[in-house]
Coordinates of N, CA and C in Angstrom, one line a residue:
M1 N 2.0 -16.5 12.0 CA 1.8 -16.1 12.5 C 3.6 -15.3 13.4
R2 N 4.7 -15.5 12.2 CA 5.2 -15.3 12.6 C 5.5 -14.0 12.0
T3 N 5.6 -13.3 10.7 CA 5.1 -12.7 9.9 C 4.1 -11.8 11.2
T4 N 2.9 -12.1 11.2 CA 2.2 -11.5 12.7 C 3.2 -10.6 14.0
F5 N 4.5 -11.5 14.0 CA 5.2 -10.4 15.2 C 5.9 -9.3 14.5
I6 N 6.4 -10.0 13.0 CA 7.7 -9.1 12.5 C 6.5 -8.1 12.1
L7 N 5.2 -7.9 11.8 CA 4.7 -6.9 12.1 C 4.4 -5.4 12.8
L8 N 3.7 -6.4 14.0 CA 3.8 -5.6 15.1 C 4.8 -5.2 15.7
F9 N 6.2 -5.6 15.3 CA 7.3 -5.5 16.2 C 8.0 -3.8 14.9
V10 N 7.7 -4.6 13.7 CA 8.2 -2.9 13.0 C 6.7 -1.8 13.6
L11 N 6.0 -2.6 13.4 CA 4.7 -0.4 13.6 C 4.8 -0.6 15.2
L12 N 5.2 -1.6 16.2 CA 5.8 -1.4 17.8 C 7.3 -0.5 17.1
I13 N 8.2 -0.6 16.4 CA 8.8 -0.1 16.6 C 9.1 1.8 16.3
G14 N 7.9 2.0 14.8 CA 7.7 3.0 15.1 C 7.1 3.8 14.7
G15 N 6.4 3.2 15.8 CA 5.1 4.4 17.3 C 6.0 4.9 17.3
T16 N 7.2 4.4 18.2 CA 8.3 5.0 19.2 C 9.0 5.5 18.4
M17 N 8.8 6.0 16.6 CA 9.2 7.5 16.6 C 9.2 8.9 17.0
K18 N 9.9 10.0 16.7 CA 9.3 11.6 16.7 C 8.8 11.1 15.2
T19 N 7.4 11.5 15.1 CA 6.7 11.4 14.3 C 7.1 13.5 13.1
Y20 N 7.2 13.3 12.5 CA 7.8 14.1 11.3 C 7.2 13.6 9.7
A21 N 6.1 13.4 9.7 CA 5.7 12.9 8.1 C 6.1 13.9 7.2
Q22 N 5.5 12.4 6.2 CA 6.0 13.1 4.8 C 4.7 12.6 4.0
A23 N 3.5 13.3 4.6 CA 1.9 13.2 3.9 C 2.8 13.4 2.3
K24 N 1.9 14.1 1.1 CA 2.5 14.4 0.3 C 1.4 14.6 -0.8
N25 N 1.2 15.5 -2.2 CA 0.0 15.4 -2.6 C 1.6 14.7 -3.8
A26 N 1.2 13.8 -4.4 CA 1.2 13.0 -5.1 C 0.3 12.1 -6.3
I27 N 1.6 11.8 -7.2 CA 1.1 10.7 -8.5 C 2.2 9.1 -8.8
G28 N 2.0 8.5 -9.2 CA 2.6 7.6 -9.3 C 2.1 6.4 -9.8
L29 N 3.3 5.2 -10.2 CA 2.6 4.0 -11.2 C 3.2 2.6 -10.3
G30 N 2.9 1.8 -9.9 CA 3.3 0.9 -9.3 C 3.0 -1.1 -9.8
L31 N 4.5 -1.6 -9.7 CA 3.9 -2.9 -9.7 C 3.9 -3.8 -8.7
S32 N 3.3 -5.0 -8.9 CA 3.0 -5.6 -7.8 C 2.7 -7.4 -8.0
L33 N 3.3 -7.9 -6.8 CA 3.3 -9.3 -6.9 C 2.7 -10.1 -5.7
N34 N 1.6 -11.0 -6.3 CA 0.8 -11.5 -5.4 C 0.4 -12.6 -4.8
T35 N 0.5 -12.7 -3.8 CA 0.0 -14.5 -3.3 C -1.7 -14.3 -2.6
S36 N -2.5 -15.6 -3.1 CA -3.1 -16.4 -2.0 C -3.3 -17.4 -2.1
R37 N -4.3 -18.5 -0.9 CA -3.6 -20.2 -0.8 C -5.0 -20.7 -2.2
E38 N -5.3 -19.9 -3.2 CA -6.3 -20.3 -4.3 C -5.2 -20.7 -5.3
N39 N -3.4 -20.1 -5.3 CA -3.0 -20.3 -6.0 C -3.0 -19.4 -7.5
S40 N -3.7 -18.5 -7.1 CA -3.7 -17.1 -8.4 C -2.5 -16.2 -7.4
N41 N -1.3 -17.4 -8.0 CA -0.3 -16.0 -7.9 C 0.0 -15.3 -8.9
G42 N 0.4 -13.7 -8.7 CA 1.3 -13.8 -10.2 C 1.6 -11.8 -10.2
F43 N 1.0 -11.0 -10.9 CA 1.7 -9.7 -10.6 C 0.5 -8.8 -12.0
G44 N 1.1 -7.5 -11.6 CA -0.3 -6.7 -11.9 C 0.9 -5.3 -12.1
A45 N -0.4 -4.1 -12.1 CA 0.1 -2.7 -11.6 C -0.6 -1.3 -11.5
L46 N -0.6 -0.3 -11.5 CA -1.3 0.4 -11.1 C -1.1 1.6 -10.9
L47 N -1.6 2.8 -10.6 CA -1.9 4.0 -11.0 C -2.7 4.5 -9.3
Q48 N -1.9 5.6 -9.5 CA -1.9 5.5 -7.5 C -2.0 7.2 -7.7
G49 N -1.9 7.8 -6.1 CA -3.0 9.3 -6.3 C -2.7 8.9 -4.8
E50 N -1.7 9.7 -4.1 CA -2.2 10.9 -2.7 C -2.2 11.8 -2.8
V51 N -3.2 12.1 -1.6 CA -3.7 13.2 -1.1 C -3.4 13.8 0.3
K52 N -2.9 15.0 0.6 CA -2.1 15.0 1.9 C -3.7 15.5 3.1
V53 N -3.7 15.1 3.7 CA -5.0 15.5 4.1 C -4.3 16.5 5.7
A54 N -3.3 15.5 6.3 CA -2.7 16.4 7.6 C -1.5 16.5 7.5
K55 N -0.3 16.2 8.4 CA 1.5 16.6 8.3 C 1.5 14.6 8.5
A56 N 0.2 14.0 8.7 CA 0.6 12.7 8.9 C 0.2 11.5 8.6
V57 N -1.6 12.3 7.5 CA -2.1 11.2 7.3 C -2.4 12.2 6.1
S58 N -2.5 11.1 5.0 CA -2.8 11.3 3.8 C -4.1 10.1 3.4
I59 N -4.3 10.3 2.2 CA -5.9 9.6 1.2 C -5.3 9.0 -0.2
T60 N -5.3 7.7 -0.2 CA -4.4 6.6 -1.3 C -5.7 6.7 -2.2
P61 N -6.1 7.1 -3.2 CA -7.2 6.5 -3.9 C -6.1 5.6 -5.5
Y62 N -6.4 4.8 -5.8 CA -5.9 3.4 -6.9 C -7.0 3.0 -7.6
L63 N -6.1 2.9 -8.8 CA -7.0 2.5 -9.9 C -5.9 1.1 -10.3
G64 N -6.4 -0.1 -10.9 CA -5.2 -1.5 -11.3 C -5.2 -2.0 -11.8
G65 N -5.1 -3.4 -12.6 CA -5.0 -4.9 -13.0 C -4.2 -5.9 -12.2
E66 N -4.7 -6.4 -11.1 CA -3.9 -7.0 -10.8 C -4.2 -9.3 -10.7
V67 N -3.6 -10.0 -11.2 CA -3.8 -11.0 -10.2 C -4.8 -11.6 -9.4
A68 N -5.1 -11.9 -9.2 CA -5.9 -12.7 -8.4 C -7.2 -11.5 -8.2
Y69 N -7.4 -10.2 -8.5 CA -8.5 -9.4 -8.1 C -9.5 -9.3 -9.1
G70 N -8.5 -9.7 -10.9 CA -9.4 -9.0 -12.2 C -8.4 -7.4 -12.8
V71 N -10.1 -6.3 -12.3 CA -9.3 -4.8 -11.6 C -10.0 -4.4 -10.5
L72 N -9.3 -3.5 -9.8 CA -9.3 -2.8 -9.2 C -9.6 -1.7 -8.6
A73 N -10.2 -0.9 -8.0 CA -10.1 0.5 -7.1 C -10.2 0.8 -6.2
G74 N -9.3 1.2 -5.6 CA -9.3 1.4 -4.3 C -9.6 2.6 -3.8
L75 N -9.4 2.9 -2.1 CA -9.1 4.0 -1.4 C -8.1 3.5 0.0
S76 N -7.1 4.3 -0.1 CA -6.7 3.8 1.5 C -6.6 5.0 2.1
G77 N -6.4 5.2 3.1 CA -5.7 5.8 4.5 C -4.8 5.8 4.7
R78 N -4.2 6.3 4.8 CA -2.1 5.9 5.4 C -1.4 7.5 6.5
Y79 N -1.2 6.7 7.2 CA -0.3 7.1 8.5 C 0.7 7.4 8.8
Y80 N 1.7 8.5 8.3 CA 3.1 8.5 8.7 C 3.6 8.2 9.9
F81 N 3.8 7.4 10.0 CA 5.0 6.9 11.4 C 7.0 8.8 11.2
S82 N 7.2 8.5 10.3 CA 8.4 9.2 9.7 C 7.4 9.0 8.6
K83 N 8.9 9.8 7.8 CA 9.0 10.0 6.4 C 9.4 8.8 5.7
E84 N 10.2 8.0 6.2 CA 10.1 6.4 6.2 C 9.5 5.0 5.8
I85 N 8.7 5.4 7.1 CA 7.4 4.1 6.9 C 6.3 4.5 7.3
Y86 N 5.3 3.2 6.8 CA 3.7 4.5 6.9 C 2.6 2.7 6.9
T87 N 2.0 3.1 7.9 CA 0.5 2.5 7.7 C -0.9 2.6 7.0
L88 N -1.0 1.5 7.0 CA -2.5 1.8 5.3 C -3.3 1.3 5.8
A89 N -4.3 1.3 5.2 CA -5.9 1.0 5.9 C -7.0 1.6 4.5
G90 N -7.8 0.2 4.0 CA -9.0 1.1 3.5 C -9.7 0.2 3.2
A91 N -10.3 0.4 2.0 CA -11.2 -0.6 1.4 C -11.1 -0.8 -0.5
F92 N -11.6 -1.8 -1.5 CA -11.5 -2.4 -2.9 C -11.8 -2.8 -3.3
G93 N -13.1 -1.8 -4.8 CA -13.6 -2.9 -4.8 C -13.1 -3.5 -6.6
H94 N -13.8 -5.3 -7.0 CA -12.5 -5.8 -8.0 C -14.2 -6.7 -8.8
L95 N -13.2 -6.6 -9.6 CA -14.2 -6.6 -11.0 C -13.2 -8.0 -12.0
D96 N -13.6 -9.0 -12.4 CA -13.0 -10.2 -13.5 C -13.8 -10.5 -13.7
P97 N -14.0 -11.5 -14.8 CA -14.8 -12.5 -15.3 C -15.8 -13.1 -14.7
D98 N -15.3 -13.6 -13.6 CA -16.1 -14.3 -12.8 C -16.7 -14.0 -11.5
Y99 N -15.7 -13.5 -11.4 CA -16.3 -12.6 -9.5 C -16.6 -11.7 -9.3
S100 N -17.1 -10.0 -8.6 CA -17.4 -9.6 -8.8 C -17.1 -8.6 -7.0
G101 N -16.2 -8.2 -6.6 CA -16.9 -7.4 -4.9 C -16.3 -6.6 -4.7
F102 N -15.7 -6.7 -2.9 CA -15.7 -6.3 -2.1 C -14.5 -6.5 -1.4
G103 N -13.3 -5.7 -1.8 CA -12.5 -6.2 -0.1 C -11.7 -4.9 0.8
A104 N -11.1 -5.4 2.0 CA -10.2 -4.4 2.8 C -9.1 -4.8 2.3
T105 N -8.1 -3.9 2.8 CA -6.7 -3.7 3.0 C -6.5 -3.4 3.8
A106 N -4.8 -3.6 4.5 CA -3.6 -3.1 5.6 C -2.9 -3.6 5.6
G107 N -2.0 -3.1 5.2 CA -0.5 -3.0 5.4 C 0.3 -2.2 5.7
I108 N 1.6 -1.8 5.2 CA 2.7 -1.5 5.9 C 3.8 -0.8 5.3
G109 N 4.4 -0.2 5.2 CA 4.9 0.2 3.6 C 6.0 0.9 4.1
F110 N 7.5 1.3 3.3 CA 8.1 2.2 3.6 C 9.1 2.4 2.6
I111 N 9.3 4.0 2.4 CA 10.2 4.7 1.4 C 11.8 4.5 1.5
I112 N 11.6 3.7 0.5 CA 13.3 3.8 -0.5 C 14.1 4.5 0.0
L113 N 13.9 5.2 -1.3 CA 14.2 6.6 -2.2 C 13.6 7.2 -2.1
S114 N 14.0 9.0 -2.1 CA 13.5 9.3 -1.6 C 14.5 10.9 -2.2
T115 N 14.0 11.6 -2.6 CA 14.5 13.3 -2.9 C 13.7 14.2 -3.8
R116 N 13.6 15.3 -3.6 CA 13.0 16.3 -3.6 C 11.3 16.7 -3.9
H117 N 11.1 16.1 -5.5 CA 10.2 15.6 -5.6 C 9.9 14.3 -6.0
Q118 N 9.9 12.9 -5.7 CA 10.5 11.4 -6.3 C 10.3 10.9 -4.8
T119 N 9.6 9.8 -5.0 CA 9.9 8.8 -4.0 C 9.7 7.4 -4.7
L120 N 10.1 6.4 -4.1 CA 10.3 4.8 -4.2 C 9.7 4.5 -3.7
D121 N 8.5 3.3 -3.0 CA 8.7 3.3 -2.3 C 7.6 1.9 -2.5
L122 N 8.0 0.9 -1.1 CA 7.6 -0.3 -1.1 C 6.6 -0.8 -0.2
N123 N 5.1 -1.5 -0.6 CA 4.3 -1.3 0.2 C 4.3 -3.0 0.3
F124 N 3.8 -4.2 1.8 CA 3.9 -4.5 1.4 C 2.3 -4.6 2.2
H125 N 1.2 -5.6 1.8 CA 0.0 -5.8 2.2 C -0.8 -7.1 2.1
G126 N -2.1 -6.8 2.8 CA -2.4 -8.7 3.4 C -4.1 -7.8 3.0
D127 N -5.1 -8.6 1.9 CA -6.2 -8.0 1.4 C -6.9 -9.8 1.5
Y128 N -8.5 -8.9 2.1 CA -9.3 -10.0 2.1 C -10.7 -9.5 0.8
M129 N -11.0 -10.2 1.0 CA -12.3 -10.3 0.0 C -12.8 -11.7 -0.4
K130 N -14.4 -11.4 -0.9 CA -15.0 -12.8 -1.7 C -14.9 -13.2 -2.7
K131 N -15.0 -14.5 -3.6 CA -14.9 -14.7 -4.5 C -15.8 -15.4 -4.8
G132 N -17.0 -15.4 -5.1 CA -18.3 -16.3 -4.9 C -19.0 -16.3 -3.3
S133 N -18.8 -17.2 -2.7 CA -19.0 -17.7 -2.2 C -18.1 -17.6 -0.7
Q134 N -16.7 -18.5 -1.5 CA -15.4 -18.3 -0.6 C -14.3 -16.7 -1.1
S135 N -14.2 -17.4 1.0 CA -13.1 -16.1 1.3 C -11.6 -16.4 0.9
T136 N -11.2 -15.1 0.5 CA -10.0 -15.1 -0.2 C -9.6 -14.0 0.4
P137 N -8.0 -14.4 1.6 CA -6.9 -13.6 1.8 C -5.3 -13.9 0.9
I138 N -4.9 -12.1 0.9 CA -4.3 -12.1 -0.7 C -3.2 -11.6 0.6
A139 N -2.0 -12.1 0.2 CA -0.8 -11.0 0.6 C 0.4 -10.6 -1.0
G140 N 0.9 -9.3 -0.9 CA 1.1 -8.6 -1.7 C 2.3 -8.2 -1.0
L141 N 3.1 -7.2 -2.1 CA 4.4 -6.3 -2.2 C 3.7 -5.5 -3.3
R142 N 4.2 -4.1 -3.8 CA 3.3 -3.5 -4.8 C 5.2 -2.3 -3.8
L143 N 5.1 -1.7 -5.8 CA 6.8 -1.7 -5.8 C 6.4 -0.6 -6.1
I144 N 5.7 1.4 -5.7 CA 5.1 2.2 -6.5 C 6.4 3.4 -6.4
Y145 N 6.2 4.4 -8.2 CA 7.5 5.4 -8.2 C 6.0 6.6 -8.1
S146 N 6.5 7.6 -7.2 CA 5.7 8.8 -6.7 C 6.2 10.1 -7.7
F147 N 5.6 10.7 -7.8 CA 6.6 12.3 -8.4 C 5.4 13.5 -7.1
S148 N 5.8 13.8 -6.4 CA 5.4 14.9 -6.0 C 5.6 16.4 -6.2
F149 N 4.1 16.8 -5.5 CA 3.6 17.9 -6.8 C 4.2 19.2 -5.3
T150 N 4.1 18.9 -4.4 CA 4.9 19.3 -2.9 C 6.5 18.6 -3.0
K151 N 7.1 20.0 -2.4 CA 8.5 19.6 -2.5 C 8.3 18.9 -1.0
L152 N 9.5 17.9 -1.2 CA 9.9 17.1 0.1 C 10.9 17.4 0.8
E153 N 11.1 17.2 2.5 CA 11.8 17.4 3.2 C 13.0 17.0 3.0

């Protein structure tokens, strides 16, 4: 309940800012930490792209390996409230030795460092997937370094 309140509060604050977004064409590498109620806590790594669709909107494909998912590939949409804050939502597929399937993701991200062509972003996300017949919610964070092919403001 407390986490939901904090997330909604941050989204509300972000929504009141002037939108001069920073969607970009970029490629990046990331590290992740996640946890689920099935005690599949762990870490992982991923390769992520970002394709600018509009000034405040981008599409983010990614491929990686993380504990709780095995191998995963996904596609998310990002909406930038400002240069530093964005929300994301999307879907992914996962494959591990025991179970495979699809899931959904949503989250919020913060650009914590930025130069003319590089960013470091911290992404908090919640995922929902099925492992066999069991529903599995997962909470995690990803730290992603990206190189932008276009000059950032």
